[in-house]
Structure formats: C-alpha cells, structure tokens
Amino acid sequence: MRPIEKKQHGEVVQYTDSRGNVIEHVVQADYDKYGEAKLPLVGNIGRYCSYCEGLREVDALEVEHCAARRNGGSETAWNNFLLSCKVCNMVKSVSDFGEDIHWPHLNNTYLDFVYDETGRVKVNPVLSGLSATRARNLYNLVRLGRDDQDASPMDYRWRRRYETWKKAVDAKAKYEAGKWSVDDILSKAKDTGHWSVWFTVFAGIDAILSRLISDFSGTCASCFDADNHYQPIPRNPENTDDPICFFLVTNNNFCLQKIKI
Ligand SMILES: [Zn+2]
C-alpha cells in the first residue's frame, strides 16, 4: 500500500475544481463539512484510493474517516481523512483497533503487504509481533484479501489489480526492449493506479522506481532509500514497530517478498 505524505494544516495544496480552475488551497485543521476536503485531498495524494490504490474519477472517490465516526473519530478533522473508493469504504469494518493498526499516512505501509502476479495481496509474511498485528488489522479493515474466489461482483478490486499486474509486466517488457521510455511507463502507471503493483514489478529498475515516488503526488519519499535502490525503510525510526526489510529480487526481478534483516 503506497505510503502517503499528507499535507499539514496551513500548507498549500493545488487542485483543479469542477470548472477547470486551478485552486491554491490552504489546508485547514477542520472543515465545516468533510466533503469540502475531497478536492484538497485529491490535490495532495491524487485520484487514488488510499487502500486499494485504484484510480477513480473524483465523483467515485469518498472522503474516508480513518477512525470511524461511530467510534468517536472526528467527522471534520483533516487529520482523520483519507481518500477511498466506494468499495473500500463500503466493506471497511467499523472495528476500533485504536492504535493497533497501520495507516498509509502514518506508517510505511509498503512494508506491510506483498503483491503478486495473481493480483492478490498478502500480509508480509516476515512481519512479526506488533508490526504483523497492525498490518493484519489494516488488511482486515478493508478486506484486502478478497479475490476472485470470495469477492462479490461489485467488488472490482482484485480483478483491476490483476489486470494492472499484467499491464505492468507488459510495460516492463517494452521498456527493456527499448520500445517504451520512462515517461511512457509513468504515463501508463498514473492512468492505471495500483502504485504498489508497479513498484513491485519494477523492483531493481531505479529509474522507474524514483519516478513512481516523485510523480505520484503525495507519495512518502522518505519511506524509500534513494541511496540503496529505493528499498523501503521504516517511517518511524524511533518506533521499532516499522520493520527493516529489503527486497528479494528474483530472476525475473519481481519482488515476491520483503525479508527482515
Ligand atoms: Zn479502494
């Protein structure tokens, strides 16, 4: 799951309104209505679901409350907002995990899950202790494990992720054959979404990884080590909860697993 860097209140985000005007917006600590934060969130982190990472039209995105309102989460505080597609928001449970959960704007959630060629997502099997618990709670919260076997017809997430994997593999072949440029790859990735799938498929190709981090608005750049092939690194070094991992790059360069060192 792409780790994101939310703007803090008082910082400026730029977004395009429904009339096509570019708006400079100062992020507020609180909004009168939470819907008013949607376009600023889009300006900050792009038109991507914070959980399944799919690209959506603005109308198909919802302002999502991390801590559910019925569990006492703030309805209007910017700090409690993410963007969600309708499916992730619908299936999201209202379980109150308190602090026993990771969030993409607070932790390096790229360390939490592994993505594979079947389109499925699994909790990173090398996690243990608190990290494993918190990653699994996030996984269960939005039912990231649903696949073709158990998703309802309305739950398009697995299928779209699976299709994205195939697109990313095809794009990589074209890139390695010299047919596609870095810009071509980024254009395709941004038009498809599922950032973690692209980042996984292109593991080992620094030129693409750096652009996936820089070109997807709001990606947490400090979550990846630019001096070491963009290995994911703990977001909260003072908090040992975030594990230290590195990529396992196989012969075909797919990152199948992240291993604790
Ligand atoms: Zn989603």
CSV table of N, CA and C in Angstrom, one decimal, residues 127-241:
chain,number,residue,atom,x,y,z
A,127,LEU,N,6.7,-10.3,8.7
A,127,LEU,CA,6.4,-9.4,9.9
A,127,LEU,C,6.1,-10.3,11.1
A,128,SER,N,6.4,-9.7,12.3
A,128,SER,CA,6.1,-10.4,13.5
A,128,SER,C,5.7,-9.4,14.5
A,129,GLY,N,5.2,-9.9,15.6
A,129,GLY,CA,4.8,-9.0,16.7
A,129,GLY,C,3.8,-7.9,16.4
A,130,LEU,N,4.1,-6.7,16.9
A,130,LEU,CA,3.2,-5.6,16.7
A,130,LEU,C,3.0,-5.2,15.3
A,131,SER,N,4.1,-5.3,14.5
A,131,SER,CA,4.0,-4.9,13.1
A,131,SER,C,3.0,-5.8,12.4
A,132,ALA,N,3.1,-7.1,12.7
A,132,ALA,CA,2.2,-8.1,12.0
A,132,ALA,C,0.8,-7.8,12.4
A,133,THR,N,0.6,-7.6,13.7
A,133,THR,CA,-0.8,-7.3,14.1
A,133,THR,C,-1.4,-6.1,13.5
A,134,ARG,N,-0.6,-5.0,13.4
A,134,ARG,CA,-1.1,-3.8,12.9
A,134,ARG,C,-1.3,-3.9,11.4
A,135,ALA,N,-0.4,-4.6,10.7
A,135,ALA,CA,-0.6,-4.7,9.2
A,135,ALA,C,-1.8,-5.6,9.0
A,136,ARG,N,-2.0,-6.6,9.8
A,136,ARG,CA,-3.2,-7.5,9.5
A,136,ARG,C,-4.5,-6.8,9.8
A,137,ASN,N,-4.4,-6.0,10.8
A,137,ASN,CA,-5.7,-5.2,11.1
A,137,ASN,C,-6.1,-4.3,10.0
A,138,LEU,N,-5.1,-3.6,9.4
A,138,LEU,CA,-5.4,-2.8,8.2
A,138,LEU,C,-5.9,-3.7,7.1
A,139,TYR,N,-5.2,-4.8,6.9
A,139,TYR,CA,-5.6,-5.7,5.8
A,139,TYR,C,-7.1,-6.2,6.0
A,140,ASN,N,-7.4,-6.5,7.2
A,140,ASN,CA,-8.8,-6.9,7.5
A,140,ASN,C,-9.8,-5.8,7.5
A,141,LEU,N,-9.3,-4.6,7.9
A,141,LEU,CA,-10.2,-3.5,7.9
A,141,LEU,C,-10.9,-3.2,6.6
A,142,VAL,N,-10.1,-3.3,5.5
A,142,VAL,CA,-10.7,-3.0,4.2
A,142,VAL,C,-10.7,-4.3,3.3
A,143,ARG,N,-10.6,-5.4,4.0
A,143,ARG,CA,-10.7,-6.7,3.3
A,143,ARG,C,-9.9,-6.8,2.0
A,144,LEU,N,-8.6,-6.5,2.2
A,144,LEU,CA,-7.7,-6.5,1.0
A,144,LEU,C,-7.5,-7.9,0.5
A,145,GLY,N,-7.8,-8.9,1.3
A,145,GLY,CA,-7.5,-10.3,0.9
A,145,GLY,C,-8.6,-10.9,-0.1
A,146,ARG,N,-9.6,-10.1,-0.3
A,146,ARG,CA,-10.7,-10.6,-1.2
A,146,ARG,C,-10.1,-10.8,-2.6
A,147,ASP,N,-10.5,-11.9,-3.2
A,147,ASP,CA,-10.0,-12.2,-4.6
A,147,ASP,C,-11.2,-12.7,-5.4
A,148,ASP,N,-10.8,-13.4,-6.5
A,148,ASP,CA,-11.9,-13.9,-7.4
A,148,ASP,C,-12.7,-14.9,-6.7
A,149,GLN,N,-12.2,-15.6,-5.7
A,149,GLN,CA,-13.0,-16.6,-5.0
A,149,GLN,C,-14.1,-16.1,-4.1
A,150,ASP,N,-13.8,-15.0,-3.5
A,150,ASP,CA,-14.8,-14.5,-2.5
A,150,ASP,C,-15.2,-13.1,-2.6
A,151,ALA,N,-14.8,-12.4,-3.7
A,151,ALA,CA,-15.3,-11.1,-3.8
A,151,ALA,C,-16.7,-11.1,-4.5
A,152,SER,N,-17.6,-10.2,-4.1
A,152,SER,CA,-18.8,-10.1,-4.8
A,152,SER,C,-18.6,-9.5,-6.2
A,153,PRO,N,-19.6,-9.6,-7.1
A,153,PRO,CA,-19.4,-9.0,-8.4
A,153,PRO,C,-19.1,-7.5,-8.3
A,154,MET,N,-19.6,-6.9,-7.3
A,154,MET,CA,-19.4,-5.4,-7.1
A,154,MET,C,-18.0,-5.1,-6.6
A,155,ASP,N,-17.4,-6.0,-6.1
A,155,ASP,CA,-16.0,-5.7,-5.6
A,155,ASP,C,-15.0,-6.0,-6.7
A,156,TYR,N,-14.7,-4.9,-7.4
A,156,TYR,CA,-13.8,-5.0,-8.6
A,156,TYR,C,-12.3,-4.9,-8.3
A,157,ARG,N,-12.0,-4.8,-7.0
A,157,ARG,CA,-10.6,-4.5,-6.7
A,157,ARG,C,-9.6,-5.6,-7.1
A,158,TRP,N,-9.9,-6.8,-6.8
A,158,TRP,CA,-9.0,-7.9,-7.2
A,158,TRP,C,-8.7,-7.9,-8.7
A,159,ARG,N,-9.8,-7.9,-9.4
A,159,ARG,CA,-9.7,-8.0,-10.9
A,159,ARG,C,-8.9,-6.8,-11.5
A,160,ARG,N,-9.2,-5.6,-11.0
A,160,ARG,CA,-8.4,-4.5,-11.5
A,160,ARG,C,-7.0,-4.6,-11.2
A,161,ARG,N,-6.7,-5.1,-10.0
A,161,ARG,CA,-5.3,-5.2,-9.6
A,161,ARG,C,-4.6,-6.3,-10.4
A,162,TYR,N,-5.3,-7.3,-10.7
A,162,TYR,CA,-4.8,-8.4,-11.5
A,162,TYR,C,-4.5,-7.9,-13.0
A,163,GLU,N,-5.4,-7.1,-13.5
A,163,GLU,CA,-5.2,-6.6,-14.8
A,163,GLU,C,-4.0,-5.6,-14.8
A,164,THR,N,-3.9,-4.8,-13.8
A,164,THR,CA,-2.8,-3.9,-13.7
A,164,THR,C,-1.5,-4.6,-13.7
A,165,TRP,N,-1.4,-5.7,-12.9
A,165,TRP,CA,-0.2,-6.5,-12.9
A,165,TRP,C,0.2,-6.9,-14.3
A,166,LYS,N,-0.7,-7.4,-15.1
A,166,LYS,CA,-0.4,-7.8,-16.5
A,166,LYS,C,0.1,-6.6,-17.3
A,167,LYS,N,-0.6,-5.4,-17.1
A,167,LYS,CA,-0.2,-4.2,-17.8
A,167,LYS,C,1.3,-3.8,-17.4
A,168,ALA,N,1.6,-3.9,-16.2
A,168,ALA,CA,2.9,-3.6,-15.7
A,168,ALA,C,4.0,-4.5,-16.2
A,169,VAL,N,3.7,-5.8,-16.3
A,169,VAL,CA,4.6,-6.7,-16.9
A,169,VAL,C,4.8,-6.5,-18.3
A,170,ASP,N,3.8,-6.2,-19.0
A,170,ASP,CA,3.9,-5.8,-20.5
A,170,ASP,C,4.7,-4.5,-20.7
A,171,ALA,N,4.4,-3.6,-19.8
A,171,ALA,CA,5.2,-2.3,-19.9
A,171,ALA,C,6.7,-2.5,-19.6
A,172,LYS,N,6.9,-3.4,-18.7
A,172,LYS,CA,8.3,-3.6,-18.3
A,172,LYS,C,9.1,-4.3,-19.5
A,173,ALA,N,8.4,-5.2,-20.2
A,173,ALA,CA,9.0,-5.9,-21.4
A,173,ALA,C,9.3,-4.8,-22.5
A,174,LYS,N,8.3,-3.9,-22.6
A,174,LYS,CA,8.5,-2.9,-23.7
A,174,LYS,C,9.7,-2.0,-23.3
A,175,TYR,N,9.8,-1.7,-22.0
A,175,TYR,CA,10.8,-0.8,-21.5
A,175,TYR,C,12.2,-1.5,-21.7
A,176,GLU,N,12.3,-2.7,-21.4
A,176,GLU,CA,13.5,-3.5,-21.5
A,176,GLU,C,13.9,-3.7,-23.0
A,177,ALA,N,12.9,-3.7,-23.8
A,177,ALA,CA,13.2,-3.9,-25.3
A,177,ALA,C,13.5,-2.5,-25.9
A,178,GLY,N,13.4,-1.5,-25.1
A,178,GLY,CA,13.8,-0.2,-25.7
A,178,GLY,C,12.6,0.5,-26.4
A,179,LYS,N,11.4,-0.1,-26.3
A,179,LYS,CA,10.3,0.4,-27.0
A,179,LYS,C,9.5,1.5,-26.3
A,180,TRP,N,9.6,1.5,-24.9
A,180,TRP,CA,8.9,2.5,-24.1
A,180,TRP,C,10.0,3.2,-23.3
A,181,SER,N,9.7,4.5,-23.1
A,181,SER,CA,10.6,5.3,-22.3
A,181,SER,C,10.1,5.3,-20.8
A,182,VAL,N,10.9,5.9,-20.0
A,182,VAL,CA,10.5,6.1,-18.6
A,182,VAL,C,9.2,6.9,-18.5
A,183,ASP,N,9.1,7.9,-19.4
A,183,ASP,CA,7.8,8.7,-19.4
A,183,ASP,C,6.6,7.8,-19.8
A,184,ASP,N,6.9,7.0,-20.8
A,184,ASP,CA,5.8,6.1,-21.2
A,184,ASP,C,5.3,5.2,-20.1
A,185,ILE,N,6.2,4.7,-19.3
A,185,ILE,CA,5.9,3.8,-18.2
A,185,ILE,C,5.1,4.6,-17.1
A,186,LEU,N,5.6,5.8,-16.8
A,186,LEU,CA,4.9,6.6,-15.8
A,186,LEU,C,3.5,7.0,-16.2
A,187,SER,N,3.4,7.3,-17.5
A,187,SER,CA,2.0,7.7,-18.0
A,187,SER,C,1.1,6.6,-17.9
A,188,LYS,N,1.5,5.4,-18.2
A,188,LYS,CA,0.7,4.2,-18.1
A,188,LYS,C,0.3,3.9,-16.6
A,189,ALA,N,1.3,4.0,-15.8
A,189,ALA,CA,1.1,3.7,-14.3
A,189,ALA,C,0.1,4.7,-13.7
A,190,LYS,N,0.3,6.0,-14.1
A,190,LYS,CA,-0.6,7.0,-13.5
A,190,LYS,C,-2.0,6.9,-14.0
A,191,ASP,N,-2.2,6.4,-15.2
A,191,ASP,CA,-3.5,6.2,-15.8
A,191,ASP,C,-4.2,4.9,-15.3
A,192,THR,N,-3.4,4.1,-14.6
A,192,THR,CA,-3.9,2.8,-14.2
A,192,THR,C,-4.1,2.7,-12.6
A,193,GLY,N,-3.1,3.3,-12.0
A,193,GLY,CA,-3.2,3.2,-10.5
A,193,GLY,C,-2.5,1.9,-10.0
A,194,HIS,N,-2.8,1.6,-8.8
A,194,HIS,CA,-2.2,0.4,-8.1
A,194,HIS,C,-0.7,0.6,-8.1
A,195,TRP,N,-0.3,1.7,-7.4
A,195,TRP,CA,1.1,2.1,-7.3
A,195,TRP,C,2.0,0.9,-6.8
A,196,SER,N,1.5,0.2,-5.8
A,196,SER,CA,2.3,-0.9,-5.3
A,196,SER,C,2.6,-2.0,-6.3
A,197,VAL,N,1.7,-2.2,-7.2
A,197,VAL,CA,1.9,-3.3,-8.2
A,197,VAL,C,3.0,-2.8,-9.1
A,198,TRP,N,3.0,-1.6,-9.5
A,198,TRP,CA,4.1,-1.0,-10.4
A,198,TRP,C,5.4,-1.0,-9.7
A,199,PHE,N,5.4,-0.6,-8.4
A,199,PHE,CA,6.6,-0.6,-7.7
A,199,PHE,C,7.2,-2.0,-7.5
A,200,THR,N,6.3,-3.0,-7.3
A,200,THR,CA,6.8,-4.3,-7.2
A,200,THR,C,7.3,-4.9,-8.5
A,201,VAL,N,6.6,-4.7,-9.6
A,201,VAL,CA,7.0,-5.3,-10.9
A,201,VAL,C,8.3,-4.6,-11.3
A,202,PHE,N,8.5,-3.3,-11.0
A,202,PHE,CA,9.7,-2.7,-11.5
A,202,PHE,C,10.9,-2.7,-10.4
A,203,ALA,N,10.8,-3.5,-9.4
A,203,ALA,CA,11.8,-3.6,-8.5
A,203,ALA,C,13.2,-3.9,-9.2
A,204,GLY,N,14.2,-3.1,-8.8
A,204,GLY,CA,15.5,-3.3,-9.4
A,204,GLY,C,15.8,-2.3,-10.5
A,205,ILE,N,14.8,-1.6,-10.9
A,205,ILE,CA,15.0,-0.6,-12.0
A,205,ILE,C,14.8,0.8,-11.4
A,206,ASP,N,15.9,1.3,-10.9
A,206,ASP,CA,15.9,2.6,-10.1
A,206,ASP,C,15.2,3.7,-10.9
A,207,ALA,N,15.5,3.8,-12.2
A,207,ALA,CA,15.0,4.9,-13.0
A,207,ALA,C,13.5,5.0,-12.9
A,208,ILE,N,12.8,3.8,-12.9
A,208,ILE,CA,11.4,3.8,-12.8
A,208,ILE,C,10.9,4.0,-11.3
A,209,LEU,N,11.6,3.4,-10.4
A,209,LEU,CA,11.1,3.5,-9.0
A,209,LEU,C,11.2,4.9,-8.5
A,210,SER,N,12.3,5.7,-8.9
A,210,SER,CA,12.4,7.1,-8.4
A,210,SER,C,11.2,7.9,-9.0
A,211,ARG,N,10.8,7.6,-10.2
A,211,ARG,CA,9.8,8.4,-10.8
A,211,ARG,C,8.4,8.0,-10.3
A,212,LEU,N,8.2,6.7,-9.9
A,212,LEU,CA,7.0,6.3,-9.3
A,212,LEU,C,6.8,7.1,-7.9
A,213,ILE,N,7.9,7.3,-7.3
A,213,ILE,CA,7.9,8.0,-6.0
A,213,ILE,C,7.6,9.5,-6.2
A,214,SER,N,8.3,10.1,-7.2
A,214,SER,CA,8.2,11.5,-7.4
A,214,SER,C,6.9,12.0,-8.2
A,215,ASP,N,6.5,11.1,-9.1
A,215,ASP,CA,5.4,11.5,-10.0
A,215,ASP,C,4.0,11.3,-9.4
A,216,PHE,N,3.9,10.3,-8.5
A,216,PHE,CA,2.6,10.1,-7.9
A,216,PHE,C,2.5,11.1,-6.7
A,217,SER,N,1.7,12.1,-6.9
A,217,SER,CA,1.6,13.1,-5.9
A,217,SER,C,1.3,12.6,-4.5
A,218,GLY,N,2.1,13.1,-3.5
A,218,GLY,CA,1.8,12.7,-2.1
A,218,GLY,C,2.5,11.4,-1.7
A,219,THR,N,3.3,10.8,-2.5
A,219,THR,CA,4.0,9.6,-2.1
A,219,THR,C,5.1,9.9,-1.0
A,220,CYS,N,5.2,9.2,0.0
A,220,CYS,CA,6.2,9.4,1.1
A,220,CYS,C,7.6,9.1,0.6
A,221,ALA,N,8.3,10.1,0.1
A,221,ALA,CA,9.6,9.8,-0.5
A,221,ALA,C,10.6,9.3,0.6
A,222,SER,N,10.4,9.8,1.8
A,222,SER,CA,11.4,9.4,2.9
A,222,SER,C,11.2,8.0,3.3
A,223,CYS,N,10.1,7.3,2.8
A,223,CYS,CA,9.9,5.9,3.1
A,223,CYS,C,10.8,5.0,2.2
A,224,PHE,N,11.6,5.6,1.3
A,224,PHE,CA,12.4,4.7,0.4
A,224,PHE,C,13.8,5.3,0.4
A,225,ASP,N,14.8,4.4,0.4
A,225,ASP,CA,16.2,4.9,0.5
A,225,ASP,C,16.7,5.1,-1.0
A,226,ALA,N,16.9,6.4,-1.3
A,226,ALA,CA,17.3,6.7,-2.7
A,226,ALA,C,18.8,6.3,-2.9
A,227,ASP,N,19.5,6.1,-1.8
A,227,ASP,CA,20.9,5.7,-2.0
A,227,ASP,C,21.1,4.2,-2.0
A,228,ASN,N,20.0,3.5,-1.9
A,228,ASN,CA,20.0,2.0,-1.9
A,228,ASN,C,18.9,1.4,-2.7
A,229,HIS,N,18.8,1.8,-3.9
A,229,HIS,CA,17.8,1.2,-4.8
A,229,HIS,C,16.4,1.3,-4.4
A,230,TYR,N,16.1,2.4,-3.6
A,230,TYR,CA,14.7,2.6,-3.2
A,230,TYR,C,14.1,1.5,-2.3
A,231,GLN,N,15.0,0.9,-1.6
A,231,GLN,CA,14.5,0.0,-0.6
A,231,GLN,C,13.5,0.7,0.4
A,232,PRO,N,12.5,0.0,0.7
A,232,PRO,CA,11.6,0.6,1.7
A,232,PRO,C,12.2,0.7,3.1
A,233,ILE,N,12.1,1.8,3.8
A,233,ILE,CA,12.7,1.9,5.1
A,233,ILE,C,11.7,2.3,6.1
A,234,PRO,N,12.0,2.1,7.4
A,234,PRO,CA,11.0,2.4,8.4
A,234,PRO,C,10.7,3.9,8.4
A,235,ARG,N,9.4,4.2,8.6
A,235,ARG,CA,9.0,5.6,8.6
A,235,ARG,C,9.2,6.2,9.9
A,236,ASN,N,9.1,5.4,10.9
A,236,ASN,CA,9.2,6.0,12.3
A,236,ASN,C,10.4,5.3,13.0
A,237,PRO,N,11.7,5.7,12.6
A,237,PRO,CA,12.8,5.1,13.1
A,237,PRO,C,12.9,5.0,14.7
A,238,GLU,N,12.2,5.9,15.3
A,238,GLU,CA,12.2,5.9,16.7
A,238,GLU,C,11.3,4.9,17.3
A,239,ASN,N,10.4,4.4,16.3
A,239,ASN,CA,9.4,3.4,16.7
A,239,ASN,C,9.8,2.1,16.1
A,240,THR,N,10.2,1.1,16.8
A,240,THR,CA,10.7,-0.1,16.2
A,240,THR,C,9.6,-1.0,15.7
A,241,ASP,N,8.4,-0.4,15.7
A,241,ASP,CA,7.2,-1.2,15.1
A,241,ASP,C,7.4,-1.4,13.6
